[in-house]
mmCIF file of C-alpha atoms and ligand atoms in Angstrom:
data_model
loop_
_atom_site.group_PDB
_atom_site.id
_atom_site.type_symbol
_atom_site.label_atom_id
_atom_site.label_comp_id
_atom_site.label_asym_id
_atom_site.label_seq_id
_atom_site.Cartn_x
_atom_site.Cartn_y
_atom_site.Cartn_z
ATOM 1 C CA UNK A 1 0.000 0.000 0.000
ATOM 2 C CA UNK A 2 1.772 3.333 -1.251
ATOM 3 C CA UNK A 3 1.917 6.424 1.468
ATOM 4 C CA UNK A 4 -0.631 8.148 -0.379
ATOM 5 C CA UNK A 5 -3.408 5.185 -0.125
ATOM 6 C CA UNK A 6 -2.664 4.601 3.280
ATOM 7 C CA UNK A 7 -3.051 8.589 4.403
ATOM 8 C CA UNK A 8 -6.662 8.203 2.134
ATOM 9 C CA UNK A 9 -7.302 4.651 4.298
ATOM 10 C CA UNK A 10 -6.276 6.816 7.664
ATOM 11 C CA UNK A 11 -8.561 9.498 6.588
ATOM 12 C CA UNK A 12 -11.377 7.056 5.493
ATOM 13 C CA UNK A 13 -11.219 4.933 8.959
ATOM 14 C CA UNK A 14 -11.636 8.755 10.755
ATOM 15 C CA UNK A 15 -14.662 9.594 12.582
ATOM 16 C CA UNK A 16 -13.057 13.033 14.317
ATOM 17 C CA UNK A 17 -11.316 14.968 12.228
ATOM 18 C CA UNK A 18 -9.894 18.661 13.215
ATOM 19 C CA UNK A 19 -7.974 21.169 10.814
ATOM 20 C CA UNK A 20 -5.439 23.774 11.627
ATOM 21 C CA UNK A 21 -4.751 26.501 8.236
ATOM 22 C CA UNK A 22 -2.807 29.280 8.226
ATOM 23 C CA UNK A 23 -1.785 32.293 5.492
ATOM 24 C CA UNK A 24 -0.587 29.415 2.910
ATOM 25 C CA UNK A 25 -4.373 28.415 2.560
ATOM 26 C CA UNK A 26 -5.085 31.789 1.301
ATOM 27 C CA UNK A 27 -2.133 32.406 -0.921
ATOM 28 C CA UNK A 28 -3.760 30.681 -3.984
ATOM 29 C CA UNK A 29 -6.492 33.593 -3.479
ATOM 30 C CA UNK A 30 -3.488 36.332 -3.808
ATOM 31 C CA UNK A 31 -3.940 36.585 0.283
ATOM 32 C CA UNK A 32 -0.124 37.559 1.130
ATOM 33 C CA UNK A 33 0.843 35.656 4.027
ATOM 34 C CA UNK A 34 2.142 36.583 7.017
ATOM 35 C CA UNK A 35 5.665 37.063 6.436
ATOM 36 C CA UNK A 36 4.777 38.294 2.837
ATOM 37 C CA UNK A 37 2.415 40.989 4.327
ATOM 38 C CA UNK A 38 5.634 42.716 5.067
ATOM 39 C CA UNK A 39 6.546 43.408 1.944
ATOM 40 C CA UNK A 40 6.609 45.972 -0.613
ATOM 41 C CA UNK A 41 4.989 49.308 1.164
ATOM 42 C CA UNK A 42 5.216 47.382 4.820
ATOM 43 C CA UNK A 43 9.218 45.719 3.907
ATOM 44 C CA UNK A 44 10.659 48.411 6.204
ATOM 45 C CA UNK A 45 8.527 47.713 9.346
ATOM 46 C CA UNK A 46 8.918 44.383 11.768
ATOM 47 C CA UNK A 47 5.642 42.303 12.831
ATOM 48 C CA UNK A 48 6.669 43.625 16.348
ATOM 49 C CA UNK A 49 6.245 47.469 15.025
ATOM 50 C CA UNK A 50 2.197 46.902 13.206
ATOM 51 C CA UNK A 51 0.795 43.165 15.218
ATOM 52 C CA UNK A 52 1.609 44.185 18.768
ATOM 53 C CA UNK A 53 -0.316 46.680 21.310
ATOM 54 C CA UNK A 54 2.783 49.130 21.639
ATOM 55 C CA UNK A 55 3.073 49.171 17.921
ATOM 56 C CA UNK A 56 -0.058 50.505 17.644
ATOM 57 C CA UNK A 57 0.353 52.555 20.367
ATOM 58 C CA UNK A 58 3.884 54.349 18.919
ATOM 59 C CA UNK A 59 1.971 55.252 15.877
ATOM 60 C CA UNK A 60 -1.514 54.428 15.553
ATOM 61 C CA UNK A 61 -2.312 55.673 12.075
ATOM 62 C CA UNK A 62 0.383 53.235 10.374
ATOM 63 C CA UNK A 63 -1.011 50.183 12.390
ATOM 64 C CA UNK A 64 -4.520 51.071 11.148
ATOM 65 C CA UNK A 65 -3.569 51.804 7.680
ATOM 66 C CA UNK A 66 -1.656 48.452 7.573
ATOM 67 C CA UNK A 67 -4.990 46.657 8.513
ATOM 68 C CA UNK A 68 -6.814 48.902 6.036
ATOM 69 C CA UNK A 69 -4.659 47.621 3.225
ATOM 70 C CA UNK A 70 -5.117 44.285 4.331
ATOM 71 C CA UNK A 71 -8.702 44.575 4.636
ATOM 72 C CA UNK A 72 -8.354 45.950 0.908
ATOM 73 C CA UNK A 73 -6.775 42.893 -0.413
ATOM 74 C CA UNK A 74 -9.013 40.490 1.188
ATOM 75 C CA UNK A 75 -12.554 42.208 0.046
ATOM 76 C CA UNK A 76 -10.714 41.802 -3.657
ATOM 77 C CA UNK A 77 -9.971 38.066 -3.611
ATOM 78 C CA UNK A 78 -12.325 34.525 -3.479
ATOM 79 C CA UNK A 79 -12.106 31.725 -1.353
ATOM 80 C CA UNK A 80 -9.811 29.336 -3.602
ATOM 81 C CA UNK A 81 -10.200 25.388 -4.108
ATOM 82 C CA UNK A 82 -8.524 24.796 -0.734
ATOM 83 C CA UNK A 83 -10.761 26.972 1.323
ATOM 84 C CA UNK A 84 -14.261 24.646 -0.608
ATOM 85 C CA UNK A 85 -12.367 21.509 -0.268
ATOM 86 C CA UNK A 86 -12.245 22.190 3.643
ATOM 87 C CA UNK A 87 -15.864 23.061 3.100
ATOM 88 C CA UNK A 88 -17.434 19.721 1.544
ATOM 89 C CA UNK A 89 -14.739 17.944 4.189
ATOM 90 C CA UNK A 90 -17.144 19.056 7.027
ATOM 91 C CA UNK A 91 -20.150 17.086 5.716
ATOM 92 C CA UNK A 92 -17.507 13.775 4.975
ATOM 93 C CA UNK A 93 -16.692 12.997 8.916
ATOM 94 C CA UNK A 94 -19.459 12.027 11.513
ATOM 95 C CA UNK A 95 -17.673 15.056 13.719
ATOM 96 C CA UNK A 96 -15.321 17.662 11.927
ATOM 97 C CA UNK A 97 -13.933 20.904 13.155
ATOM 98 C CA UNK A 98 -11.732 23.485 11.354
ATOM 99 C CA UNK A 99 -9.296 25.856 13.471
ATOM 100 C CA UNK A 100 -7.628 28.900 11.307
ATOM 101 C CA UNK A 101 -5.066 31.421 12.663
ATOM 102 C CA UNK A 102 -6.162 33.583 9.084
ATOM 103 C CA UNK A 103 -8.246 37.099 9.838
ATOM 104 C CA UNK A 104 -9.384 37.063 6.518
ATOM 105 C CA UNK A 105 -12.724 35.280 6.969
ATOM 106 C CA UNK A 106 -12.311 33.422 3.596
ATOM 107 C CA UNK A 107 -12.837 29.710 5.092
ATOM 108 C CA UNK A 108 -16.721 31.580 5.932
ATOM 109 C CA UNK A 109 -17.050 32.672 2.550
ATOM 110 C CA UNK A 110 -16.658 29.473 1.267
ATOM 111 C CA UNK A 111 -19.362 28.038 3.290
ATOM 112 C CA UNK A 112 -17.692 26.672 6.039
ATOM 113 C CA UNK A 113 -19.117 26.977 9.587
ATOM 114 C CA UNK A 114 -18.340 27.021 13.002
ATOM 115 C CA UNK A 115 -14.914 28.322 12.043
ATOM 116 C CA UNK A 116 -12.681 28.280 15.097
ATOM 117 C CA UNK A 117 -11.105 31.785 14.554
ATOM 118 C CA UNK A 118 -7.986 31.610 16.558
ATOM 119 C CA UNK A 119 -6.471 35.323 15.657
ATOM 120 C CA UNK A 120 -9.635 37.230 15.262
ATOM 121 C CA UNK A 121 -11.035 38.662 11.678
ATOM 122 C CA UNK A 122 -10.019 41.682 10.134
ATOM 123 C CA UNK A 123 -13.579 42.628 8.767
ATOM 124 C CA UNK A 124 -14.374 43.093 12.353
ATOM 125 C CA UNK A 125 -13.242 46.282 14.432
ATOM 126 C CA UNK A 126 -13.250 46.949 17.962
ATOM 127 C CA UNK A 127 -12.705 49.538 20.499
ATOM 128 C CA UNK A 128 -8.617 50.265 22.091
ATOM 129 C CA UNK A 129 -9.858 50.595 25.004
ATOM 130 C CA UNK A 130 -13.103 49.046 26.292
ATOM 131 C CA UNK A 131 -12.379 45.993 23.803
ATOM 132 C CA UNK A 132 -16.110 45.898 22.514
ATOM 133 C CA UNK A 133 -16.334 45.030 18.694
ATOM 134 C CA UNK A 134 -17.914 48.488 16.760
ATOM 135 C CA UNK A 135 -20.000 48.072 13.976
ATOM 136 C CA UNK A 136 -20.297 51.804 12.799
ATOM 137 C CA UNK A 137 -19.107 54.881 13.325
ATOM 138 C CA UNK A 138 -18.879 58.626 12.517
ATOM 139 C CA UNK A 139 -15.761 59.420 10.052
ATOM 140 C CA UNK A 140 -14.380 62.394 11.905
ATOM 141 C CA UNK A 141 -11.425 62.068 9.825
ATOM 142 C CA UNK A 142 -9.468 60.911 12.565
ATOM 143 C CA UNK A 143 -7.092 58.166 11.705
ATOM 144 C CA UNK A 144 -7.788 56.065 13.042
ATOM 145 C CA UNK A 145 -11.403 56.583 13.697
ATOM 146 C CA UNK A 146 -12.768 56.931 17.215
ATOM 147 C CA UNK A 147 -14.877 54.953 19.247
ATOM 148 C CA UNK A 148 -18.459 56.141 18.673
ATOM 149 C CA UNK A 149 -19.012 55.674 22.759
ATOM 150 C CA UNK A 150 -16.014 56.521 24.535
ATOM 151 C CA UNK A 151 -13.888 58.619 21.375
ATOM 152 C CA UNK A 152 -10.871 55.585 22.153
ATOM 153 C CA UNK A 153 -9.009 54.365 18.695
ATOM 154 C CA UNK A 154 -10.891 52.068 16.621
ATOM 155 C CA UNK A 155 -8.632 48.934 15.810
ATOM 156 C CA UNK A 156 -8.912 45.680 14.275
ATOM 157 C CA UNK A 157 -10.854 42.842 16.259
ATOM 158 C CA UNK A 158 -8.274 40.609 15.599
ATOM 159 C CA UNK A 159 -5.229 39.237 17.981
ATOM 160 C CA UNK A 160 -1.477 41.193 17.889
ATOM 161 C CA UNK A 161 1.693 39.652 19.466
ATOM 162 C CA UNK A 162 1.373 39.360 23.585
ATOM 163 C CA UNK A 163 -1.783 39.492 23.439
ATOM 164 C CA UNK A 164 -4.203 36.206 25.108
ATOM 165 C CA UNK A 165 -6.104 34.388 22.713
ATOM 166 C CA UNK A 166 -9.638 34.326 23.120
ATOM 167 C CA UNK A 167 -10.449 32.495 25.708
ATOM 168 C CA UNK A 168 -13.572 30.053 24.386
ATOM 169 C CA UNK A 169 -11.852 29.435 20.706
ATOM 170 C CA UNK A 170 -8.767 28.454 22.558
ATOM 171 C CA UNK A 171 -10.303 26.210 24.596
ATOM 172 C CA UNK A 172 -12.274 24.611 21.718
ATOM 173 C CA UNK A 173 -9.115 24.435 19.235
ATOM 174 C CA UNK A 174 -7.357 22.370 21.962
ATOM 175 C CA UNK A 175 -10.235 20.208 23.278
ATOM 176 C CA UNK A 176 -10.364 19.491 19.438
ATOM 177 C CA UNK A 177 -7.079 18.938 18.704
ATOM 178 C CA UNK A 178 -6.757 16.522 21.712
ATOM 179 C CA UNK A 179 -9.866 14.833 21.379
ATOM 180 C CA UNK A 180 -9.347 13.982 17.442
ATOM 181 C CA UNK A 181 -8.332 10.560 15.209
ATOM 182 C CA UNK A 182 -6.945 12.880 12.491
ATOM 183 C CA UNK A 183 -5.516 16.132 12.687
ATOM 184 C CA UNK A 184 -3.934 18.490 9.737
ATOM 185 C CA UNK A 185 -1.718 21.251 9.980
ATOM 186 C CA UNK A 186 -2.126 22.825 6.111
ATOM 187 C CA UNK A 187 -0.115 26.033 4.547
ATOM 188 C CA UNK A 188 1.246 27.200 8.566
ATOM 189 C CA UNK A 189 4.558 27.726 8.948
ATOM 190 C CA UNK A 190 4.093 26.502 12.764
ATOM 191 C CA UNK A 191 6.425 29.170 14.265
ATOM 192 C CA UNK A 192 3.366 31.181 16.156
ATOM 193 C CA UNK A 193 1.969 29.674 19.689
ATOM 194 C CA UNK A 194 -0.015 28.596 21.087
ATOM 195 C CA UNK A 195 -1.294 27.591 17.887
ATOM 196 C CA UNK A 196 1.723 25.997 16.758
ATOM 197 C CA UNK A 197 1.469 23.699 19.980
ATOM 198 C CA UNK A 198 -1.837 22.218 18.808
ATOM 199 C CA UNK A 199 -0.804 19.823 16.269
ATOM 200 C CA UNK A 200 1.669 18.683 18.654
ATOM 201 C CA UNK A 201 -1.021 17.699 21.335
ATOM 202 C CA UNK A 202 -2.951 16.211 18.507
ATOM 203 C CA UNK A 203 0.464 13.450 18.377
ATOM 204 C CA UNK A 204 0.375 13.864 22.224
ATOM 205 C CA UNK A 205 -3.484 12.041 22.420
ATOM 206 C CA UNK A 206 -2.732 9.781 19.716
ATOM 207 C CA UNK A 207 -4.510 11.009 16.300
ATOM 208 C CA UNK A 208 -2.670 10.402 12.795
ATOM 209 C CA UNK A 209 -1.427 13.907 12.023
ATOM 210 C CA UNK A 210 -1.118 15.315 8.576
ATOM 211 C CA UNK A 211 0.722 18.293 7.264
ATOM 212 C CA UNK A 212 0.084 20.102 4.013
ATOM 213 C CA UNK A 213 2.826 22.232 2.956
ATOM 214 C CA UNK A 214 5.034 23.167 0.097
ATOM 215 C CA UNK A 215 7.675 23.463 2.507
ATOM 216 C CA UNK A 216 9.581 21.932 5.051
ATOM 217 C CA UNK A 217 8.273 23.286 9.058
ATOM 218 C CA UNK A 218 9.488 22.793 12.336
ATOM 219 C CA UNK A 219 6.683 19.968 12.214
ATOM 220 C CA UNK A 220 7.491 18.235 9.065
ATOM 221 C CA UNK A 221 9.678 15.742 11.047
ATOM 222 C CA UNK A 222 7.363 14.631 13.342
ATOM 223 C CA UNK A 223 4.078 14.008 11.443
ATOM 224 C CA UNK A 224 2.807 10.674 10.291
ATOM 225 C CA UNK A 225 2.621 12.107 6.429
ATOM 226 C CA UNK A 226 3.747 14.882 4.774
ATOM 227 C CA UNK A 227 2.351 16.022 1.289
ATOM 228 C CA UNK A 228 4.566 18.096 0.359
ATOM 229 C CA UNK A 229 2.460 20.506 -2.294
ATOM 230 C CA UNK A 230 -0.032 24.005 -2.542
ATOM 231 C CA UNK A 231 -3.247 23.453 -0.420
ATOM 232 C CA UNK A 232 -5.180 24.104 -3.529
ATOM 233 C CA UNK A 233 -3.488 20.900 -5.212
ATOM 234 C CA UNK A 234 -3.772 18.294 -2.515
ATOM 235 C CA UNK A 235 -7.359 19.357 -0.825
ATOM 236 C CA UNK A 236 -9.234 18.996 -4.015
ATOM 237 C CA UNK A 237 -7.408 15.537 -4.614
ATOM 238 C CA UNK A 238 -8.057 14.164 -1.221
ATOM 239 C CA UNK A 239 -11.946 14.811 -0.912
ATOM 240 C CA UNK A 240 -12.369 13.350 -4.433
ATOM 241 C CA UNK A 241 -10.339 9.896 -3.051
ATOM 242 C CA UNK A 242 -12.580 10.193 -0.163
ATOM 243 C CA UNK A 243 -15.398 10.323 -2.192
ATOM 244 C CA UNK A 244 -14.348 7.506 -4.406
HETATM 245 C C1 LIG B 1 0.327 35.101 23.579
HETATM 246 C C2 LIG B 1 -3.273 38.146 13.897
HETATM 247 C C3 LIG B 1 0.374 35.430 25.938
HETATM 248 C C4 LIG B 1 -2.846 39.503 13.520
HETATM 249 C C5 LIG B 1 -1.320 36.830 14.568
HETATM 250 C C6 LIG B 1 6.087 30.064 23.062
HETATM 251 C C7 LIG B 1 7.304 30.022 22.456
HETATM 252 C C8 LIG B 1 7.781 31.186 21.776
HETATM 253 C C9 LIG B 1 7.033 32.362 21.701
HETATM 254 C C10 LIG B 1 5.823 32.380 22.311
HETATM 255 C C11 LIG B 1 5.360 31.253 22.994
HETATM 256 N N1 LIG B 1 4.141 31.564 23.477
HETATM 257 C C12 LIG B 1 3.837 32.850 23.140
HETATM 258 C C13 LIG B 1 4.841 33.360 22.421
HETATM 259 C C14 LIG B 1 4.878 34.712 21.863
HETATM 260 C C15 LIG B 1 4.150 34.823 20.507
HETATM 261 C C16 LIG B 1 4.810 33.935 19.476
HETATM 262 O O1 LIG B 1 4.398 32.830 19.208
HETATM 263 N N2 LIG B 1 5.872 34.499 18.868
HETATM 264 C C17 LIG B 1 6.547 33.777 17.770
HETATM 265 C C18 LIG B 1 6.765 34.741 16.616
HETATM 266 C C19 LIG B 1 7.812 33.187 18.255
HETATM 267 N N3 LIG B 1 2.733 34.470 20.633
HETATM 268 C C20 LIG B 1 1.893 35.461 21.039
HETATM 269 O O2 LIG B 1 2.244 36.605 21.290
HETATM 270 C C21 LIG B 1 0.420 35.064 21.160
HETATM 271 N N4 LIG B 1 -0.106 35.596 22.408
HETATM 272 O O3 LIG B 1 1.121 34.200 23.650
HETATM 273 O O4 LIG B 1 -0.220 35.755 24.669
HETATM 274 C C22 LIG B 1 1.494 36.399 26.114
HETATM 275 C C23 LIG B 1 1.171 37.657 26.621
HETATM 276 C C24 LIG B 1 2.249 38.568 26.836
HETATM 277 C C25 LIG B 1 3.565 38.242 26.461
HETATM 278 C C26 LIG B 1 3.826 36.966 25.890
HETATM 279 C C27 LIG B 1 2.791 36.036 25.700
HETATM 280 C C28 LIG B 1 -0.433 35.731 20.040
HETATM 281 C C29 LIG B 1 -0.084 35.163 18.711
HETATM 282 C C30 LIG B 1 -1.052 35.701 17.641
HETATM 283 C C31 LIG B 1 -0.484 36.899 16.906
HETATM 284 N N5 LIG B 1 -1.378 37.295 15.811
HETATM 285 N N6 LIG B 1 -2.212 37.186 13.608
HETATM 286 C C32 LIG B 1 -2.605 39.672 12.042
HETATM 287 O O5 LIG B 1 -2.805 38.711 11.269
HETATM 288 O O6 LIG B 1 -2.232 40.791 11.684
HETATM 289 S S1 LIG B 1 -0.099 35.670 14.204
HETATM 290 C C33 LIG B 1 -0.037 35.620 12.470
HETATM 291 O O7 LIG B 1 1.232 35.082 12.187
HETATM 292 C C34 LIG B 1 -1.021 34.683 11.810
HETATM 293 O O8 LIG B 1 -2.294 34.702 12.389
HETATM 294 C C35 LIG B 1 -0.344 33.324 12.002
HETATM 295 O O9 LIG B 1 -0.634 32.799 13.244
HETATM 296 C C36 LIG B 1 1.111 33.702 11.969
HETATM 297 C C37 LIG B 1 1.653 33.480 10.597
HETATM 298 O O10 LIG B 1 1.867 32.149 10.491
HETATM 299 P P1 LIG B 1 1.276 31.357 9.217
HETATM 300 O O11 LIG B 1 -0.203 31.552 9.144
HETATM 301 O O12 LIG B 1 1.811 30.019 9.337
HETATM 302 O O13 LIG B 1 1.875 32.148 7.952
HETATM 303 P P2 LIG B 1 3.399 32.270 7.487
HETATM 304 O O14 LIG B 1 3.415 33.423 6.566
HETATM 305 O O15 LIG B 1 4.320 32.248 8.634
HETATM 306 O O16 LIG B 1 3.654 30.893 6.683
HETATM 307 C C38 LIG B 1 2.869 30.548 5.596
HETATM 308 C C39 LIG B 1 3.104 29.053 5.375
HETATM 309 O O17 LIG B 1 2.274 28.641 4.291
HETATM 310 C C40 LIG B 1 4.557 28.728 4.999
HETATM 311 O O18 LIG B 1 4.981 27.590 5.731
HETATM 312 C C41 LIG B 1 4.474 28.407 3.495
HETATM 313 O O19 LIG B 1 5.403 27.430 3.102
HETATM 314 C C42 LIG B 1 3.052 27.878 3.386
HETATM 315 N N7 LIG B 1 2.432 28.038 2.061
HETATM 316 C C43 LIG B 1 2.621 29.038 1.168
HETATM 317 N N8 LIG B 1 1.827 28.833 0.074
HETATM 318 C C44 LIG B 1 1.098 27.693 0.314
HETATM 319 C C45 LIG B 1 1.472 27.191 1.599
HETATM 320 N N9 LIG B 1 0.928 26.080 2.137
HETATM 321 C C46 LIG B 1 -0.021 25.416 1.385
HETATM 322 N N10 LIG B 1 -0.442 25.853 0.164
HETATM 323 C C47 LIG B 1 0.087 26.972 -0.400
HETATM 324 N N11 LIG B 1 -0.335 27.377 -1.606
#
């Protein structure tokens, strides 16, 4: 039995399946990722300086125009094969949950629910201060814009560096990751925690873990298969052999 019929005969004896993505799941929908956000325009400033509180702090306006830009490029692009592959996978397993460290709300658009949003969503904005999510607000021309109640910054809703995870999705990612027969880590370069931590409790309880990646990660060497190719290649190809 080749690797690739015995990852489709690991996948086909699963009842409990959980997903991690990251950026490389939306990079086939011209999503930069992470470490290609910083690029062109943003090349000259660290994550540290635009994903952390202090960043945004030191200079407010840049932080919010990053996420602006950002929010830009994701209202431009479609969910690509990956994200609906990940989508008909939900109605393939008795019990299925997907986890995604992405802010760009694309694994939604595809039709995929219950989406365990581990780093928040950029289409969301909340309040500096009091931490409540805003839905509207007056354009005063201030960048960037104030809080309608208590005239705070605006900011993203969505999780910067030193900052706690949300409490429930954190707790549901890692009840699901430990409580799974299959786990996959797909496009995540597995160098951000605690996220990065789940696939490794996933081996911890015993589930068959799969990565999807065109490159090598810190977790390459310790999963039970590696397919080594774009999400939007091997996704497609694996619900159609599950299907078979
Ligand atoms: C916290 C939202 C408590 C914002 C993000 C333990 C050890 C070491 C450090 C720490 C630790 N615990 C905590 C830390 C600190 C820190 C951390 O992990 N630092 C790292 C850098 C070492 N973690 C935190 O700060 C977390 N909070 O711990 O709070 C605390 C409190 C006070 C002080 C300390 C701790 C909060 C982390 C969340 C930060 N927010 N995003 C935004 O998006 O703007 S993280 C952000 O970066 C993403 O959400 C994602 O999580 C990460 C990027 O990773 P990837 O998604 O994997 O993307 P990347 O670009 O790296 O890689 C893309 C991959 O895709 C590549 O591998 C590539 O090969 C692949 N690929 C490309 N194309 C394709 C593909 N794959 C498949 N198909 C393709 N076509």
């Amino acid at each position: 039995m080749n690797l690739e019929s015995e990852l489709v005969a690991a996948l086909k004896r699963a009842r409990r399946v959980t997903v991690l993505t990251g950026a490389g799941v939306s990079a086939e929908s011209g999503v930069p990722t992470f470490r290609d956000a910083q690029t062109g325009l943003w090349a000259d400033f660290r994550p540290e300086d635009l994903a952390t509180p202090s960043g945004f702090l030191r200079n407010p306006q840049l932080v919010w125009e990053w996420y602006a830009w950002r929010r830009e490029r994701v209202n431009t692009v479609a969910p690509n094969p990956a994200h609906h592959a990940l989508a008909a996978m939900a109605d393939v397993f008795p019990e299925f949950h997907l986890i995604t460290q992405n802010v760009d709300g694309l694994h939604q658009r595809a039709g995929s629910r219950d989406v365990i949003e581990l780093h928040g969503n950029i289409t969301r904005t909340k309040c500096f201060d009091e931490g409540t999510v805003v839905a509207e607000w007056k354009d005063t021309g201030h960048v960037p814009p104030q809080c309608p109640h208590c005239g705070g910054h605006l900011r993203p809703d969505v999780v910067w560096f030193e900052e706690m995870l949300p409490v429930d999705e954190l707790q549901r990612a890692t009840h699901a990751a430990m409580h799974c027969d299959v786990f996959l880590s797909i496009g995540t370069s597995g160098l951000v925690y605690p996220a990065a931590g789940l696939p490794l409790q996933a081996l911890g309880s015993g589930a068959t873990v799969i990565e999807v990646n065109p490159e090598p990660t810190p977790l390459t060497a310790r999963v039970h298969f590696a397919i080594s190719s774009a999400a939007g290649v091997a996704l497609p190809r694996l619900v159609e052999q599950l299907r078979a």
